[in-house]
mmCIF file of C-alpha atoms in Angstrom:
data_model
loop_
_atom_site.group_PDB
_atom_site.id
_atom_site.type_symbol
_atom_site.label_atom_id
_atom_site.label_comp_id
_atom_site.label_asym_id
_atom_site.label_seq_id
_atom_site.Cartn_x
_atom_site.Cartn_y
_atom_site.Cartn_z
ATOM 1 C CA PHE A 9 90.337 75.901 84.427
ATOM 2 C CA SER A 10 90.985 77.005 80.853
ATOM 3 C CA PRO A 11 88.888 78.921 78.254
ATOM 4 C CA PRO A 12 86.595 76.810 76.057
ATOM 5 C CA PRO A 13 87.514 76.529 72.398
ATOM 6 C CA GLY A 14 87.896 79.931 70.756
ATOM 7 C CA GLY A 15 88.003 81.892 73.928
ATOM 8 C CA GLY A 16 91.731 82.289 74.586
ATOM 9 C CA ILE A 17 93.921 85.454 75.043
ATOM 10 C CA GLY A 18 95.592 87.261 72.451
ATOM 11 C CA PRO A 19 99.008 86.550 71.218
ATOM 12 C CA ALA A 20 101.788 87.406 73.315
ATOM 13 C CA LEU A 21 105.504 87.609 72.202
ATOM 14 C CA PRO A 22 107.680 84.387 71.831
ATOM 15 C CA PRO A 23 109.741 83.991 75.045
ATOM 16 C CA PRO A 24 113.630 84.137 74.683
ATOM 17 C CA PRO A 25 115.403 80.448 75.157
ATOM 18 C CA PRO A 26 115.403 79.112 78.351
ATOM 19 C CA PRO A 27 118.659 78.189 80.317
ATOM 20 C CA THR A 28 120.217 74.980 79.915
ATOM 21 C CA GLY A 29 121.983 72.726 82.279
ATOM 22 C CA ALA A 30 121.326 70.225 84.972
ATOM 23 C CA ASP A 31 120.865 72.501 87.812
ATOM 24 C CA SER A 32 118.132 74.551 85.629
ATOM 25 C CA VAL A 33 114.710 73.693 86.702
ATOM 26 C CA ALA A 34 113.336 75.409 83.382
ATOM 27 C CA HIS A 35 115.396 73.400 81.230
ATOM 28 C CA GLN A 36 114.618 70.131 83.376
ATOM 29 C CA LEU A 37 110.730 71.051 83.105
ATOM 30 C CA ALA A 38 111.013 71.498 79.338
ATOM 31 C CA VAL A 39 112.983 67.911 79.093
ATOM 32 C CA VAL A 40 110.123 66.359 81.212
ATOM 33 C CA PHE A 41 107.201 67.692 78.658
ATOM 34 C CA GLY A 42 109.595 66.932 75.765
ATOM 35 C CA HIS A 43 109.782 63.117 76.888
ATOM 36 C CA LEU A 44 106.123 63.310 77.562
ATOM 37 C CA SER A 45 105.202 64.667 74.339
ATOM 38 C CA LEU A 46 107.862 63.009 71.914
ATOM 39 C CA GLY A 47 109.334 59.914 73.796
ATOM 40 C CA SER A 48 108.506 56.407 72.764
ATOM 41 C CA ARG A 49 107.860 55.265 76.441
ATOM 42 C CA ALA A 50 104.510 55.078 77.946
ATOM 43 C CA GLU A 51 106.117 56.802 81.318
ATOM 44 C CA HIS A 52 108.931 59.213 82.072
ATOM 45 C CA ARG A 53 111.097 59.135 85.137
ATOM 46 C CA PRO A 54 111.798 62.782 86.002
ATOM 47 C CA GLU A 55 115.057 62.072 88.082
ATOM 48 C CA ALA A 56 117.097 65.164 86.668
ATOM 49 C CA PHE A 57 114.055 67.403 87.328
ATOM 50 C CA TRP A 58 113.408 66.759 90.851
ATOM 51 C CA LYS A 59 117.042 67.142 91.446
ATOM 52 C CA SER A 60 116.932 70.597 89.986
ATOM 53 C CA LEU A 61 114.268 71.622 92.643
ATOM 54 C CA ARG A 62 115.254 73.832 95.265
ATOM 55 C CA ASP A 63 113.605 75.031 98.677
ATOM 56 C CA VAL A 64 113.176 78.804 99.694
ATOM 57 C CA ASP A 65 116.684 78.575 101.281
ATOM 58 C CA GLY A 66 118.410 77.267 98.221
ATOM 59 C CA GLU A 67 118.780 73.950 99.287
ATOM 60 C CA ALA A 68 117.823 70.582 97.560
ATOM 61 C CA VAL A 69 114.138 69.686 98.103
ATOM 62 C CA ASN A 70 113.549 66.626 100.403
ATOM 63 C CA LEU A 71 111.518 64.117 98.197
ATOM 64 C CA ARG A 72 110.362 62.489 101.351
ATOM 65 C CA GLU A 73 108.995 65.671 102.892
ATOM 66 C CA HIS A 74 105.212 66.342 102.468
ATOM 67 C CA GLN A 75 104.818 69.404 100.273
ATOM 68 C CA ASP A 76 101.827 71.777 100.418
ATOM 69 C CA ALA A 77 100.709 71.750 96.426
ATOM 70 C CA CYS A 78 99.861 75.409 96.094
ATOM 71 C CA GLU A 79 103.218 76.362 97.787
ATOM 72 C CA PHE A 80 105.135 73.848 95.528
ATOM 73 C CA PHE A 81 103.094 75.242 92.593
ATOM 74 C CA THR A 82 103.901 78.966 93.318
ATOM 75 C CA ARG A 83 107.695 78.287 93.935
ATOM 76 C CA LEU A 84 107.967 76.388 90.711
ATOM 77 C CA LEU A 85 106.482 79.331 88.564
ATOM 78 C CA ASP A 86 108.631 81.923 90.154
ATOM 79 C CA GLY A 87 111.858 79.451 89.563
ATOM 80 C CA VAL A 88 111.132 79.095 86.100
ATOM 81 C CA ASP A 89 110.365 82.543 85.163
ATOM 82 C CA ALA A 90 113.244 83.783 86.967
ATOM 83 C CA GLU A 91 115.607 81.639 85.113
ATOM 84 C CA VAL A 92 114.001 82.732 81.790
ATOM 85 C CA ALA A 93 114.010 86.369 82.571
ATOM 86 C CA ALA A 94 117.566 85.961 83.480
ATOM 87 C CA ALA A 95 118.559 84.175 80.159
ATOM 88 C CA GLY A 96 116.692 87.136 78.426
ATOM 89 C CA ASP A 97 118.722 89.671 80.173
ATOM 90 C CA ARG A 98 121.908 87.924 79.256
ATOM 91 C CA ALA A 99 120.744 87.595 75.704
ATOM 92 C CA ALA A 100 120.051 91.341 75.755
ATOM 93 C CA ALA A 101 123.290 92.295 76.887
ATOM 94 C CA LYS A 102 125.001 90.005 74.489
ATOM 95 C CA ALA A 103 123.252 91.341 71.598
ATOM 96 C CA ALA A 104 124.007 94.912 72.899
ATOM 97 C CA ALA A 105 127.452 94.464 72.983
ATOM 98 C CA ALA A 106 127.453 92.597 69.719
ATOM 99 C CA VAL A 107 125.777 95.895 68.236
ATOM 100 C CA ALA A 108 128.356 98.063 70.080
ATOM 101 C CA ALA A 109 131.055 96.329 68.728
ATOM 102 C CA ALA A 110 129.833 96.408 65.330
ATOM 103 C CA ALA A 111 129.503 100.113 65.565
ATOM 104 C CA VAL A 112 133.089 100.638 66.519
ATOM 105 C CA ASP A 113 134.380 98.020 63.918
ATOM 106 C CA PRO A 114 131.823 98.181 60.992
ATOM 107 C CA GLY A 115 134.015 95.927 59.148
ATOM 108 C CA GLY A 116 134.502 93.261 61.696
ATOM 109 C CA THR A 117 132.543 90.148 62.075
ATOM 110 C CA ASN A 118 130.698 91.288 65.436
ATOM 111 C CA THR A 119 127.603 91.911 63.949
ATOM 112 C CA VAL A 120 123.765 91.056 65.282
ATOM 113 C CA PRO A 121 120.815 90.144 63.067
ATOM 114 C CA SER A 122 118.668 93.021 61.697
ATOM 115 C CA SER A 123 115.401 91.272 63.723
ATOM 116 C CA GLN A 124 117.562 92.176 67.167
ATOM 117 C CA GLN A 125 118.279 95.685 66.099
ATOM 118 C CA THR A 126 116.101 98.925 67.360
ATOM 119 C CA THR A 127 115.897 102.165 65.494
ATOM 120 C CA ASN A 128 117.051 105.416 66.971
ATOM 121 C CA ALA A 129 115.327 108.694 66.549
ATOM 122 C CA ALA A 130 117.684 109.396 63.426
ATOM 123 C CA GLY A 131 116.429 106.483 61.738
ATOM 124 C CA GLY A 132 119.558 104.493 62.210
ATOM 125 C CA PRO A 133 120.208 101.299 64.176
ATOM 126 C CA SER A 134 120.294 101.781 67.928
ATOM 127 C CA ALA A 135 123.053 100.043 70.183
ATOM 128 C CA THR A 136 120.173 99.180 72.779
ATOM 129 C CA PRO A 137 117.898 96.179 71.765
ATOM 130 C CA ALA A 138 114.239 96.590 72.344
ATOM 131 C CA PRO A 139 113.194 95.671 76.002
ATOM 132 C CA CYS A 140 111.198 92.327 76.278
ATOM 133 C CA ARG A 141 107.348 92.827 77.103
ATOM 134 C CA ASP A 142 106.583 91.414 80.615
ATOM 135 C CA PRO A 143 104.743 88.343 78.986
ATOM 136 C CA ALA A 144 107.602 87.444 76.983
ATOM 137 C CA ARG A 145 110.326 87.377 79.889
ATOM 138 C CA LYS A 146 107.785 85.787 82.265
ATOM 139 C CA PRO A 147 105.933 83.321 80.106
ATOM 140 C CA LEU A 148 104.256 81.162 82.849
ATOM 141 C CA GLU A 149 103.067 84.356 84.763
ATOM 142 C CA ALA A 150 101.494 85.479 81.496
ATOM 143 C CA CYS A 151 99.636 82.207 81.203
ATOM 144 C CA LEU A 152 98.624 81.548 84.498
ATOM 145 C CA GLY A 153 99.001 84.953 86.280
ATOM 146 C CA GLY A 154 95.812 87.445 86.823
ATOM 147 C CA ALA A 155 95.372 90.611 88.742
ATOM 148 C CA LEU A 156 93.261 91.316 91.614
ATOM 149 C CA VAL A 157 91.533 94.600 92.275
ATOM 150 C CA MET A 158 91.807 95.507 95.965
ATOM 151 C CA ARG A 159 89.159 98.275 96.468
ATOM 152 C CA THR A 160 88.467 100.145 99.943
ATOM 153 C CA THR A 161 85.452 102.131 100.247
ATOM 154 C CA CYS A 162 84.810 104.200 103.380
ATOM 155 C CA ARG A 163 81.624 104.161 104.645
ATOM 156 C CA PRO A 164 80.868 107.609 105.862
ATOM 157 C CA GLY A 165 81.371 109.625 102.517
ATOM 158 C CA GLY A 166 81.512 106.446 99.901
ATOM 159 C CA HIS A 167 84.910 107.534 98.881
ATOM 160 C CA SER A 168 86.677 104.452 97.045
ATOM 161 C CA SER A 169 90.307 103.857 96.493
ATOM 162 C CA ALA A 170 91.877 100.647 94.597
ATOM 163 C CA ARG A 171 94.957 99.088 93.621
ATOM 164 C CA THR A 172 95.585 95.783 91.734
ATOM 165 C CA GLU A 173 98.021 92.938 92.754
ATOM 166 C CA PRO A 174 99.047 89.935 90.863
ATOM 167 C CA PHE A 175 98.242 86.307 91.392
ATOM 168 C CA ALA A 176 99.411 82.923 90.269
ATOM 169 C CA ALA A 177 96.469 80.971 91.865
ATOM 170 C CA LEU A 178 93.434 81.883 93.823
ATOM 171 C CA SER A 179 93.511 80.165 97.309
ATOM 172 C CA VAL A 180 89.686 79.903 98.540
ATOM 173 C CA ASP A 181 88.278 78.538 101.798
ATOM 174 C CA VAL A 182 86.847 75.367 101.922
ATOM 175 C CA MET A 183 85.673 75.299 105.419
ATOM 176 C CA GLY A 184 81.812 75.721 105.824
ATOM 177 C CA LYS A 185 81.548 75.825 102.049
ATOM 178 C CA ALA A 186 79.700 73.050 99.938
ATOM 179 C CA SER A 187 80.485 74.275 96.667
ATOM 180 C CA LEU A 188 83.141 76.393 94.450
ATOM 181 C CA GLY A 189 80.616 79.059 94.009
ATOM 182 C CA ALA A 190 80.139 79.392 97.557
ATOM 183 C CA SER A 191 84.025 79.783 98.165
ATOM 184 C CA LEU A 192 84.356 82.290 95.378
ATOM 185 C CA ALA A 193 81.464 84.414 96.745
ATOM 186 C CA ALA A 194 83.223 84.677 100.236
ATOM 187 C CA TYR A 195 86.241 85.556 98.502
ATOM 188 C CA VAL A 196 84.965 88.526 96.834
ATOM 189 C CA ALA A 197 82.789 89.545 99.996
ATOM 190 C CA PRO A 198 83.845 92.940 101.079
ATOM 191 C CA GLU A 199 85.543 92.734 104.835
ATOM 192 C CA ALA A 200 84.371 95.386 107.311
ATOM 193 C CA MET A 201 87.524 97.627 108.739
ATOM 194 C CA THR A 202 86.407 98.904 111.794
ATOM 195 C CA GLY A 203 87.835 99.781 115.187
ATOM 196 C CA ASP A 204 91.741 99.257 115.122
ATOM 197 C CA ASN A 205 91.362 98.090 111.404
ATOM 198 C CA ALA A 206 89.753 101.463 110.473
ATOM 199 C CA VAL A 207 91.376 103.594 107.579
ATOM 200 C CA GLU A 208 92.421 106.959 106.782
ATOM 201 C CA CYS A 209 90.354 108.732 104.455
ATOM 202 C CA GLU A 210 91.471 112.236 102.936
ATOM 203 C CA GLY A 211 87.852 112.705 101.645
ATOM 204 C CA CYS A 212 86.503 112.414 104.987
ATOM 205 C CA GLY A 213 88.914 115.114 106.517
ATOM 206 C CA GLY A 214 92.052 112.640 106.884
ATOM 207 C CA GLY A 215 90.547 110.947 109.934
ATOM 208 C CA ARG A 216 90.339 107.316 110.752
ATOM 209 C CA VAL A 217 86.766 105.941 109.521
ATOM 210 C CA ASP A 218 85.186 102.468 108.967
ATOM 211 C CA ALA A 219 85.212 101.201 105.570
ATOM 212 C CA ALA A 220 84.706 98.116 103.520
ATOM 213 C CA ARG A 221 87.641 96.251 101.699
ATOM 214 C CA GLY A 222 87.182 93.595 99.002
ATOM 215 C CA ALA A 223 89.107 91.824 96.301
ATOM 216 C CA ARG A 224 87.593 91.167 92.907
ATOM 217 C CA LEU A 225 89.301 89.793 89.718
ATOM 218 C CA ALA A 226 90.441 92.459 87.094
ATOM 219 C CA ARG A 227 88.763 91.499 84.059
ATOM 220 C CA ALA A 228 91.144 92.901 81.726
ATOM 221 C CA SER A 229 93.632 90.648 83.481
ATOM 222 C CA LEU A 230 92.019 87.309 83.826
ATOM 223 C CA PRO A 231 94.466 84.585 83.258
ATOM 224 C CA GLY A 232 94.520 82.060 79.968
ATOM 225 C CA THR A 233 94.133 79.210 82.312
ATOM 226 C CA LEU A 234 92.906 80.004 85.952
ATOM 227 C CA ALA A 235 94.394 77.823 88.816
ATOM 228 C CA ILE A 236 92.182 77.764 91.992
ATOM 229 C CA HIS A 237 93.650 76.226 95.210
ATOM 230 C CA LEU A 238 91.229 74.591 97.660
ATOM 231 C CA LYS A 239 92.290 75.269 101.331
ATOM 232 C CA ARG A 240 91.699 71.853 102.478
ATOM 233 C CA PHE A 241 94.527 72.039 105.174
ATOM 234 C CA GLU A 242 93.720 74.077 108.401
ATOM 235 C CA PHE A 243 95.385 74.910 111.476
ATOM 236 C CA ASP A 244 93.568 74.057 114.810
ATOM 237 C CA THR A 245 94.457 77.187 117.367
ATOM 238 C CA ARG A 246 93.356 75.039 120.322
ATOM 239 C CA THR A 247 95.300 71.621 119.663
ATOM 240 C CA TYR A 248 98.039 73.249 117.589
ATOM 241 C CA GLU A 249 97.670 70.943 114.975
ATOM 242 C CA ARG A 250 97.138 70.836 111.164
ATOM 243 C CA TYR A 251 94.131 68.764 110.005
ATOM 244 C CA LYS A 252 92.388 68.117 106.548
ATOM 245 C CA ILE A 253 88.730 69.067 105.729
ATOM 246 C CA THR A 254 87.416 65.754 104.018
ATOM 247 C CA SER A 255 83.956 67.005 103.630
ATOM 248 C CA ARG A 256 82.217 66.692 100.043
ATOM 249 C CA TYR A 257 82.891 69.833 97.888
ATOM 250 C CA GLU A 258 81.379 70.452 94.518
ATOM 251 C CA PHE A 259 82.895 72.368 91.559
ATOM 252 C CA PRO A 260 81.319 72.825 88.025
ATOM 253 C CA ASP A 261 82.749 71.548 84.881
ATOM 254 C CA ASP A 262 82.127 75.141 83.251
ATOM 255 C CA LEU A 263 82.802 78.444 85.203
ATOM 256 C CA ASP A 264 81.434 81.956 84.567
ATOM 257 C CA LEU A 265 83.653 84.386 86.435
ATOM 258 C CA VAL A 266 81.140 87.354 85.683
ATOM 259 C CA PRO A 267 79.722 87.599 89.420
ATOM 260 C CA TYR A 268 83.471 87.926 90.611
ATOM 261 C CA VAL A 269 85.399 90.535 88.347
ATOM 262 C CA GLU A 270 85.490 94.448 88.164
ATOM 263 C CA GLU A 271 85.512 95.855 84.832
ATOM 264 C CA GLU A 272 87.940 98.758 86.081
ATOM 265 C CA GLY A 273 91.465 98.297 87.373
ATOM 266 C CA GLY A 274 93.270 100.130 89.914
ATOM 267 C CA GLU A 275 96.737 101.415 90.615
ATOM 268 C CA GLY A 276 99.367 99.020 91.554
ATOM 269 C CA GLU A 277 102.268 96.812 90.824
ATOM 270 C CA ALA A 278 100.417 95.249 87.976
ATOM 271 C CA GLY A 279 99.870 98.284 86.074
ATOM 272 C CA GLY A 280 97.099 100.685 85.805
ATOM 273 C CA ASP A 281 94.741 98.516 83.549
ATOM 274 C CA GLY A 282 95.877 95.223 85.121
ATOM 275 C CA THR A 283 96.795 93.641 81.821
ATOM 276 C CA HIS A 284 100.213 92.915 82.535
ATOM 277 C CA GLY A 285 100.913 93.916 79.014
ATOM 278 C CA ARG A 286 98.843 91.456 77.318
ATOM 279 C CA VAL A 287 95.974 91.607 75.419
ATOM 280 C CA PRO A 288 92.902 91.887 77.683
ATOM 281 C CA ARG A 289 90.676 88.842 77.761
ATOM 282 C CA VAL A 290 86.781 89.480 76.704
ATOM 283 C CA SER A 291 85.287 86.179 77.686
ATOM 284 C CA THR A 292 84.905 85.322 81.467
ATOM 285 C CA LYS A 293 83.964 81.607 80.658
ATOM 286 C CA TYR A 294 86.352 78.821 81.691
ATOM 287 C CA ARG A 295 86.079 74.886 81.461
ATOM 288 C CA LEU A 296 87.653 72.568 83.982
ATOM 289 C CA VAL A 297 90.781 70.951 82.416
ATOM 290 C CA GLY A 298 92.537 69.492 85.293
ATOM 291 C CA VAL A 299 92.241 68.520 88.873
ATOM 292 C CA VAL A 300 95.018 67.730 91.214
ATOM 293 C CA VAL A 301 93.855 65.516 94.304
ATOM 294 C CA HIS A 302 95.405 64.780 97.600
ATOM 295 C CA SER A 303 95.086 61.316 99.059
ATOM 296 C CA GLY A 304 96.097 60.811 102.898
ATOM 297 C CA THR A 305 96.185 63.182 105.993
ATOM 298 C CA ALA A 306 97.504 66.788 106.589
ATOM 299 C CA HIS A 307 100.782 65.234 107.641
ATOM 300 C CA ALA A 308 101.359 62.730 104.758
ATOM 301 C CA GLY A 309 99.716 61.758 101.665
ATOM 302 C CA HIS A 310 100.033 61.483 97.992
ATOM 303 C CA TYR A 311 98.986 63.524 95.077
ATOM 304 C CA TYR A 312 97.862 62.505 91.671
ATOM 305 C CA ALA A 313 96.071 64.389 88.763
ATOM 306 C CA LEU A 314 92.770 64.208 86.509
ATOM 307 C CA LEU A 315 93.472 65.707 83.046
ATOM 308 C CA ALA A 316 90.918 66.333 80.551
ATOM 309 C CA LEU A 317 92.070 65.455 76.827
ATOM 310 C CA SER A 318 90.641 65.580 73.412
ATOM 311 C CA GLY A 319 91.351 65.157 69.900
ATOM 312 C CA PRO A 320 94.300 63.639 68.837
ATOM 313 C CA ASP A 321 95.973 63.761 72.515
ATOM 314 C CA ALA A 322 93.223 61.637 73.654
ATOM 315 C CA ALA A 323 93.527 59.333 70.871
ATOM 316 C CA ALA A 324 97.225 59.046 71.377
ATOM 317 C CA LEU A 325 96.969 58.236 74.866
ATOM 318 C CA ASP A 326 94.047 55.643 74.282
ATOM 319 C CA ALA A 327 96.538 53.618 72.007
ATOM 320 C CA ALA A 328 99.374 54.146 74.753
ATOM 321 C CA THR A 329 97.347 53.013 77.527
ATOM 322 C CA GLY A 330 95.560 50.217 75.620
ATOM 323 C CA ARG A 331 91.874 51.809 76.020
ATOM 324 C CA ARG A 332 89.733 51.398 73.010
ATOM 325 C CA ASP A 333 88.929 54.208 70.919
ATOM 326 C CA GLY A 334 86.050 56.212 72.292
ATOM 327 C CA ALA A 335 85.911 54.474 75.358
ATOM 328 C CA SER A 336 84.761 56.629 78.448
ATOM 329 C CA SER A 337 87.263 57.224 81.231
ATOM 330 C CA SER A 338 84.141 56.798 83.661
ATOM 331 C CA SER A 339 81.093 55.039 83.992
ATOM 332 C CA SER A 340 77.863 57.025 82.689
ATOM 333 C CA SER A 341 74.315 56.220 83.122
ATOM 334 C CA SER A 342 73.118 58.391 80.596
ATOM 335 C CA SER A 343 71.675 57.351 77.073
ATOM 336 C CA SER A 344 74.129 56.356 74.483
ATOM 337 C CA SER A 345 71.793 58.357 71.950
ATOM 338 C CA ALA A 346 72.338 61.731 74.078
ATOM 339 C CA PRO A 347 75.090 63.589 72.377
ATOM 340 C CA PRO A 348 78.167 64.866 74.529
ATOM 341 C CA ALA A 349 78.739 68.015 75.870
ATOM 342 C CA ASP A 350 82.364 68.028 74.161
ATOM 343 C CA ASP A 351 84.640 65.540 72.976
ATOM 344 C CA ARG A 352 86.959 65.407 76.289
ATOM 345 C CA ARG A 353 87.865 62.444 77.933
ATOM 346 C CA TRP A 354 89.426 62.338 81.386
ATOM 347 C CA PHE A 355 92.541 60.422 82.331
ATOM 348 C CA LYS A 356 94.146 59.710 85.644
ATOM 349 C CA TYR A 357 97.751 60.564 85.959
ATOM 350 C CA ASP A 358 99.290 58.337 88.920
ATOM 351 C CA ASP A 359 102.841 57.348 89.919
ATOM 352 C CA GLY A 360 101.992 53.698 88.677
ATOM 353 C CA ALA A 361 100.086 54.303 85.391
ATOM 354 C CA VAL A 362 98.088 56.718 83.495
#
C-alpha cells in the first residue's frame, strides 16, 4: 500500500551513492531497475542480481530452493541498507581525511567541497563532516520501515509503559480470518499477560501482576509505503508439516489505518517519537499499488506480482505489451459511462511476460 496522490511523507536527505561491483546486491538491484526503466527490451534477465544474493550464512542463494517471500524481502532490505550505510561511512571517512589533509597543507590539492564541510564553534570549517541522518544512510528503511508502539498496562492499577520497535513489513494472521480488516484488528488486540507471563509493576509495589500487552502502529512513523505479509504458511504441530492456507481472503483497494494507530510514541530503539528522523506523516490513508501472489503448495511454488500503474508508466507499458490505450487489465461489468475511481491500470508481472 502507498499513500494516495498528495498524501506522501516529507522529503528526506539524498542517500550516499551505493557501492558498485558484481558482488554488491545494492548495485545489481539498481542495474535491474535501470534496465526496466531505461532499457529498450521488453524484459530483463537479472542473472547478475541473483548471483549477488547471499543467505544468512553468506552463501550464494540456491535459486531452486523455495524461499519465503517475507524472509527474502526483509533480508534484501537489510542487505541493501547495510551496503549503502557502509558506503556512506567510507565516503565520510574519506571526506574527513581530505579536510584534515587540507588543514595540514593549506596550499596542497587535498581539498573537500564546501558542501561536505561543517562549521565549528569558532565559525571555521570543521575536520569532521556532518553525520548522515538515518533515512539518508538507510533509504529503503526510510521508505518502507515504520514503528510499532508496544504498550503494557497492568490491570490492578492501570499503570502503563510503552516502547517502540521498528518494522519493515507487518506479518498478519490469515488462519480463521476472512479479510485484512479482521487480521489487523487481531494484530492490535491486547494479549492477556497472566500466570507465568505476568509482569512486574513498580507502580503496584514491584510485584508480579496481571497485565495486557498490545502493539499498535506509531502514527508519527507510518511508512511511506506499507508492506503487509499475509501468513498463509502455517505449521501443523500434530503432523510436523508445513501447509498452506488457501481459503478466500479479501483486502480493500483503499486502507485507512486510523483504527490501528497510536498517536503517542514510546521509548525504544526507534526513538522516543518513533519518527526515525523523518517528517511525520499526517494522513493514515493508503491505496493498494501491488500484490505478490504465491501459486503452489507450502513446499514448492511460484511467485508473480500484480502492479497498479497510471499515467505515462501505464501508457508506456501498454505500448510495450501491445495493449490498446485505455484497455482494462481485467474484465468489468460496470457501465462505460461510470467514471473510474482513479486512472490506475493493473499489470501482471510473471516470468514469461507482462
